[in-house]
Coordinates of C-alpha atoms in Angstrom, one line a residue:
Chain A
M1 CA -6.0 -66.9 -10.7
G2 CA -3.8 -65.1 -8.4
V3 CA -3.7 -67.5 -5.7
P4 CA -0.9 -69.7 -6.8
F5 CA 1.4 -66.5 -7.7
A6 CA 0.2 -65.8 -4.0
V7 CA 1.6 -68.9 -2.5
V8 CA 4.7 -68.5 -4.4
G9 CA 5.0 -64.6 -3.2
F10 CA 4.7 -65.6 0.3
F11 CA 7.9 -67.9 0.3
L12 CA 9.8 -65.3 -1.9
S13 CA 8.9 -62.7 0.3
A14 CA 9.7 -64.6 3.4
S15 CA 13.3 -65.4 1.7
F16 CA 13.6 -61.4 1.6
G17 CA 12.6 -61.0 5.3
V18 CA 15.4 -63.2 6.1
L19 CA 18.1 -61.7 3.9
A20 CA 16.9 -58.1 4.9
R21 CA 17.5 -59.0 8.5
Q22 CA 20.8 -60.4 7.7
A23 CA 21.6 -57.1 6.0
G24 CA 20.8 -55.5 9.2
F25 CA 17.0 -54.4 8.6
S26 CA 14.9 -54.5 11.7
V27 CA 11.6 -56.6 11.8
A28 CA 9.8 -53.5 11.0
Q29 CA 11.9 -52.3 7.9
A30 CA 11.8 -55.2 6.5
S31 CA 8.2 -55.8 6.6
V32 CA 7.5 -52.3 5.5
T33 CA 9.8 -52.7 2.8
A34 CA 7.5 -55.2 1.4
M35 CA 4.5 -53.4 2.2
I36 CA 5.4 -50.0 0.4
V37 CA 7.9 -51.0 -2.4
F38 CA 6.0 -54.3 -3.2
A39 CA 8.4 -55.1 -5.9
G40 CA 10.2 -58.1 -5.5
S41 CA 13.0 -57.9 -8.0
A42 CA 13.7 -54.5 -6.8
Q43 CA 13.8 -55.3 -3.4
F44 CA 16.2 -58.2 -3.8
A45 CA 18.3 -55.9 -5.9
A46 CA 18.9 -53.1 -3.6
L47 CA 19.5 -55.5 -0.6
S48 CA 22.0 -57.3 -2.9
V49 CA 24.2 -54.0 -3.4
L50 CA 23.9 -53.2 0.2
T51 CA 25.1 -56.9 1.2
A52 CA 28.1 -56.1 -1.3
G53 CA 28.9 -53.2 0.6
G54 CA 27.7 -50.5 -1.6
G55 CA 26.0 -47.2 -0.7
I56 CA 22.0 -45.8 -0.8
P57 CA 22.5 -44.1 -4.3
A58 CA 23.7 -47.4 -5.8
A59 CA 21.0 -49.4 -4.1
L60 CA 18.1 -47.0 -5.3
T61 CA 19.6 -47.3 -8.7
A62 CA 19.7 -51.2 -8.9
G63 CA 16.2 -51.5 -7.3
S64 CA 15.0 -48.7 -9.9
L65 CA 16.7 -50.5 -13.2
M66 CA 14.9 -53.7 -12.0
N67 CA 11.7 -51.8 -11.8
A68 CA 12.1 -50.3 -15.4
R69 CA 10.2 -53.2 -17.0
F70 CA 7.2 -51.4 -15.4
L71 CA 7.7 -48.4 -17.5
A72 CA 6.8 -50.5 -20.5
M73 CA 4.0 -52.4 -18.7
G74 CA 2.5 -49.3 -17.5
I75 CA 2.5 -47.8 -21.6
A76 CA 1.1 -51.1 -22.5
L77 CA -1.8 -50.9 -20.0
A78 CA -2.4 -47.2 -20.0
P79 CA -5.2 -47.0 -22.5
S80 CA -7.0 -49.7 -20.7
L81 CA -7.2 -47.6 -17.6
P82 CA -10.3 -45.0 -16.9
G83 CA -10.5 -42.1 -15.1
G84 CA -8.3 -38.8 -14.5
R85 CA -4.5 -38.8 -14.1
M86 CA -4.5 -39.5 -10.1
K87 CA -7.1 -42.3 -10.4
R88 CA -4.6 -43.7 -13.5
A89 CA -1.8 -43.5 -11.4
L90 CA -3.1 -45.2 -8.5
Q91 CA -4.6 -48.1 -10.6
G92 CA -1.0 -48.6 -12.2
Q93 CA 0.3 -49.3 -8.6
T94 CA -1.3 -52.7 -9.1
V95 CA 1.1 -53.9 -11.7
V96 CA 3.2 -56.8 -10.7
D97 CA 4.3 -59.3 -13.5
S98 CA 2.2 -62.1 -13.0
S99 CA -1.1 -60.0 -12.6
W100 CA 0.0 -57.8 -15.7
A101 CA 0.4 -61.0 -17.8
L102 CA -2.7 -62.5 -16.7
A103 CA -4.6 -59.7 -17.5
N104 CA -3.3 -59.0 -20.9
R105 CA -6.2 -60.0 -23.2
G106 CA -3.8 -61.0 -26.0
D107 CA -5.2 -58.0 -28.4
G108 CA -3.3 -55.3 -26.7
T109 CA -5.8 -54.2 -24.0
F110 CA -6.1 -55.5 -20.5
D111 CA -8.7 -56.6 -18.1
R112 CA -8.1 -54.2 -15.3
W113 CA -10.5 -56.0 -12.7
L114 CA -8.4 -58.9 -13.2
L115 CA -5.4 -57.2 -12.6
F116 CA -6.5 -56.0 -9.4
G117 CA -8.1 -59.2 -8.4
T118 CA -4.8 -61.3 -8.9
T119 CA -2.4 -58.4 -7.4
L120 CA -4.6 -58.4 -4.0
P121 CA -3.9 -61.9 -2.8
Q122 CA -0.3 -61.3 -4.1
Y123 CA -0.1 -58.0 -1.9
V124 CA -1.4 -60.0 1.3
T125 CA 0.8 -62.9 1.1
W126 CA 3.6 -60.5 0.2
T127 CA 3.3 -58.6 3.1
L128 CA 2.7 -61.7 5.3
G129 CA 5.8 -63.6 4.0
S130 CA 8.1 -60.7 4.9
V131 CA 6.8 -60.6 8.4
V132 CA 7.4 -64.1 8.8
G133 CA 10.7 -64.3 7.3
A134 CA 11.9 -61.4 9.1
V135 CA 10.7 -62.8 12.6
F136 CA 11.4 -66.5 12.1
G137 CA 14.8 -66.1 9.7
D138 CA 16.8 -67.8 12.2
V139 CA 14.9 -70.9 12.6
L140 CA 14.6 -71.3 8.3
G141 CA 18.3 -70.5 7.8
D142 CA 19.6 -70.2 4.4
T143 CA 16.6 -70.2 1.9
H144 CA 18.8 -70.7 -1.1
R145 CA 19.0 -74.5 -0.4
L146 CA 15.2 -74.8 -0.4
G147 CA 15.2 -74.2 -4.4
L148 CA 12.6 -71.5 -4.2
D149 CA 14.4 -69.5 -6.9
A150 CA 13.2 -72.0 -9.4
I151 CA 9.4 -71.2 -8.9
Y152 CA 9.1 -67.8 -10.7
P153 CA 10.5 -68.5 -13.7
V154 CA 8.3 -71.7 -14.1
F155 CA 5.2 -69.8 -13.5
F156 CA 6.3 -67.3 -15.9
L157 CA 6.9 -69.9 -18.5
S158 CA 3.5 -70.9 -18.1
L159 CA 2.4 -67.6 -18.8
L160 CA 4.5 -67.4 -21.5
F161 CA 3.5 -70.5 -23.3
S162 CA 0.0 -69.2 -23.2
E163 CA 1.3 -65.9 -24.9
L164 CA 2.4 -67.8 -27.9
R165 CA -0.6 -67.7 -29.9
D166 CA 0.9 -67.1 -33.4
A167 CA 4.1 -66.6 -35.3
G168 CA 4.3 -63.2 -34.6
S169 CA 4.4 -63.8 -30.7
R170 CA 6.8 -66.6 -31.0
W171 CA 9.3 -64.4 -32.8
A172 CA 9.0 -61.4 -30.6
A173 CA 9.3 -64.1 -27.5
L174 CA 12.7 -65.5 -29.1
G175 CA 14.0 -62.1 -29.9
G176 CA 13.3 -60.4 -26.7
G177 CA 14.4 -63.4 -24.7
L178 CA 17.9 -63.4 -26.8
L179 CA 18.4 -59.8 -26.8
A180 CA 18.0 -59.5 -23.1
L181 CA 20.6 -62.3 -23.0
A182 CA 22.7 -60.8 -25.4
L183 CA 22.7 -57.5 -22.8
V184 CA 23.7 -59.1 -19.6
P185 CA 27.2 -58.8 -19.8
I186 CA 27.4 -55.0 -20.9
T187 CA 24.4 -53.5 -19.0
P188 CA 23.5 -53.2 -15.5
P189 CA 20.7 -56.0 -14.1
G190 CA 17.2 -54.6 -15.1
V191 CA 18.5 -52.9 -18.3
P192 CA 18.3 -56.3 -20.5
V193 CA 14.6 -57.2 -20.0
L194 CA 13.5 -53.4 -20.2
A195 CA 15.3 -53.5 -23.5
A196 CA 14.0 -56.6 -24.6
S197 CA 10.5 -54.5 -24.6
V198 CA 12.1 -52.9 -27.8
V199 CA 11.5 -56.2 -30.0
A200 CA 7.7 -55.7 -29.4
L201 CA 8.1 -52.5 -31.9
V202 CA 8.0 -55.5 -34.5
G203 CA 4.3 -54.8 -34.3
L204 CA 4.6 -51.5 -36.4
V205 CA 5.5 -53.4 -39.5
R206 CA 3.7 -56.6 -39.1
R207 CA 0.0 -56.5 -40.9
S208 CA 0.8 -52.8 -42.1
R209 CA 1.2 -54.0 -45.7
Chain B
M1 CA 25.4 -53.5 5.7
T2 CA 27.3 -50.6 6.8
L3 CA 23.9 -48.3 6.9
S4 CA 22.7 -47.1 10.0
Y5 CA 19.0 -47.3 11.3
A6 CA 17.9 -44.2 10.0
E7 CA 19.6 -44.5 6.6
V8 CA 17.8 -47.8 6.2
W9 CA 14.6 -45.7 6.4
V10 CA 15.7 -43.4 3.9
L11 CA 16.4 -46.3 1.5
I12 CA 13.2 -47.8 1.9
L13 CA 11.2 -44.5 1.6
G14 CA 13.3 -43.5 -1.7
L15 CA 12.7 -46.7 -3.0
A16 CA 9.2 -47.1 -2.6
A17 CA 9.0 -43.5 -4.1
L18 CA 10.8 -44.5 -7.2
T19 CA 8.5 -47.4 -7.5
V20 CA 5.5 -45.7 -7.3
A21 CA 6.5 -43.1 -9.7
I22 CA 7.8 -45.8 -12.4
K23 CA 4.5 -47.8 -12.1
A24 CA 2.4 -44.1 -12.3
L25 CA 4.4 -42.7 -15.4
G26 CA 2.9 -44.8 -18.3
P27 CA -0.7 -44.6 -17.1
V28 CA -0.5 -40.9 -16.3
L29 CA 1.1 -39.9 -19.8
L30 CA -0.7 -42.3 -22.1
G31 CA -4.0 -43.2 -20.4
G32 CA -7.4 -41.5 -21.0
R33 CA -7.1 -41.4 -24.6
D34 CA -7.9 -43.2 -27.8
L35 CA -4.4 -44.5 -29.2
P36 CA -3.8 -45.4 -32.8
P37 CA -4.3 -49.0 -33.8
W38 CA -0.5 -49.7 -34.3
F39 CA -0.1 -49.1 -30.4
S40 CA -2.3 -52.2 -29.5
R41 CA -0.4 -54.2 -32.0
V42 CA 3.1 -53.3 -30.2
T43 CA 1.5 -54.0 -26.8
A44 CA 0.1 -57.5 -27.8
L45 CA 3.8 -58.3 -28.5
M46 CA 5.1 -56.7 -25.1
A47 CA 3.8 -59.6 -23.1
P48 CA 5.7 -62.5 -24.9
T49 CA 8.4 -60.2 -25.2
L50 CA 9.2 -59.3 -21.7
L51 CA 7.9 -62.8 -20.1
S52 CA 10.5 -64.5 -22.3
A53 CA 13.1 -61.9 -21.3
L54 CA 12.2 -62.4 -17.7
V55 CA 12.4 -66.0 -17.7
L56 CA 15.7 -66.0 -19.8
T57 CA 17.7 -63.5 -17.5
S58 CA 16.4 -65.1 -14.5
V59 CA 17.6 -69.0 -15.2
L60 CA 20.8 -68.1 -17.3
A61 CA 22.1 -64.8 -16.0
A62 CA 23.4 -63.8 -12.1
G63 CA 24.1 -60.2 -12.1
R64 CA 26.3 -59.1 -15.0
S65 CA 27.1 -62.5 -16.1
W66 CA 25.7 -65.7 -17.9
S67 CA 25.7 -68.4 -15.3
V68 CA 23.9 -71.9 -14.8
G69 CA 22.9 -73.2 -11.5
A70 CA 20.7 -76.0 -10.3
H71 CA 17.8 -73.8 -10.5
T72 CA 18.7 -73.7 -14.4
V73 CA 18.4 -77.4 -14.4
G74 CA 15.1 -77.7 -12.3
V75 CA 13.4 -75.0 -14.5
A76 CA 14.3 -76.7 -17.6
V77 CA 13.0 -79.9 -16.5
A78 CA 9.6 -78.4 -15.5
A79 CA 9.8 -76.4 -19.0
L80 CA 9.9 -79.6 -20.8
M81 CA 6.7 -80.9 -18.5
L82 CA 4.6 -77.8 -19.4
W83 CA 5.5 -78.4 -23.1
R84 CA 3.8 -82.1 -22.6
R85 CA 0.9 -80.1 -20.7
C86 CA 1.3 -81.6 -17.2
S87 CA -0.1 -79.3 -14.5
L88 CA 1.6 -76.2 -13.2
V89 CA 1.4 -77.2 -9.7
L90 CA 3.1 -80.5 -10.5
C91 CA 5.8 -78.6 -12.7
V92 CA 6.5 -76.1 -9.9
A93 CA 7.1 -78.8 -7.6
V94 CA 9.4 -81.0 -9.8
A95 CA 11.4 -77.7 -10.5
V96 CA 11.5 -76.8 -6.9
L97 CA 12.8 -80.6 -5.6
V98 CA 15.2 -81.0 -8.6
T99 CA 16.9 -77.7 -7.7
A100 CA 16.9 -78.3 -3.8
G101 CA 18.1 -81.9 -4.9
L102 CA 21.0 -80.9 -6.9
R103 CA 22.0 -78.2 -3.9
A104 CA 22.2 -80.9 -1.9
I105 CA 24.3 -83.0 -3.1

């Protein structure tokens, strides 16, 4: 199930490689970023700060804010992970948006093997993509014109549609989406998506009659 | 753009360390114990909430402003096709083609 995402990830990571080279990264630096950061939105956010002339603290802040949603995802996932603190921390590293959503059973628990299994191919292609992009960036040119940025939202939409099981989840999706959009003009990028997770707290009142 | 070679490494290692810490926090603090039933009711709603927020902000926002682009149209067409139960691969292909096509003209 992670394979279509892995294919998409390859192209996105390749476009990261191209942009990183343009921002002054070496081929090794662009590839190592994909390998050890392995968080697309954070990588692109940090890079766009650099390109706009920002410094290291601003780039780290922008990247971490994009990553902030992983806090919410990690909290949701936590009870489904066995083992000691160290082992759980390691398993938590395998979270990426698509694998987290796929491993979600819909009852608040997660299939951790599905999580690991869908992340692994994505890690491989994410790494390969960045190398290809960094090395062959000059040939590919401007990847923006290829329309690849339309891919991820469509994949997330298909995951979202399968999550809309009942009225509760439909209202949560609507509320979360609208809250995130409302926050866009008044908070730094990344914050709106994290803040949207607050809407899930309606789970507290539902069914507690 | 103005960073030196060494500074870029500082940025990469810093971003990697922060990402690891953020991903580890939830599992370290809250794992390994039974949580009350209300907890899973909340987490069950997190997927639709976060996915919806991700989709809408990636399609209708750029940086700190609302914005519509060629990809907005491409994704909207694909959304309609997903709704009509077309295959995912076909929907993605159409979204990319529509987006690239609009940018070409």
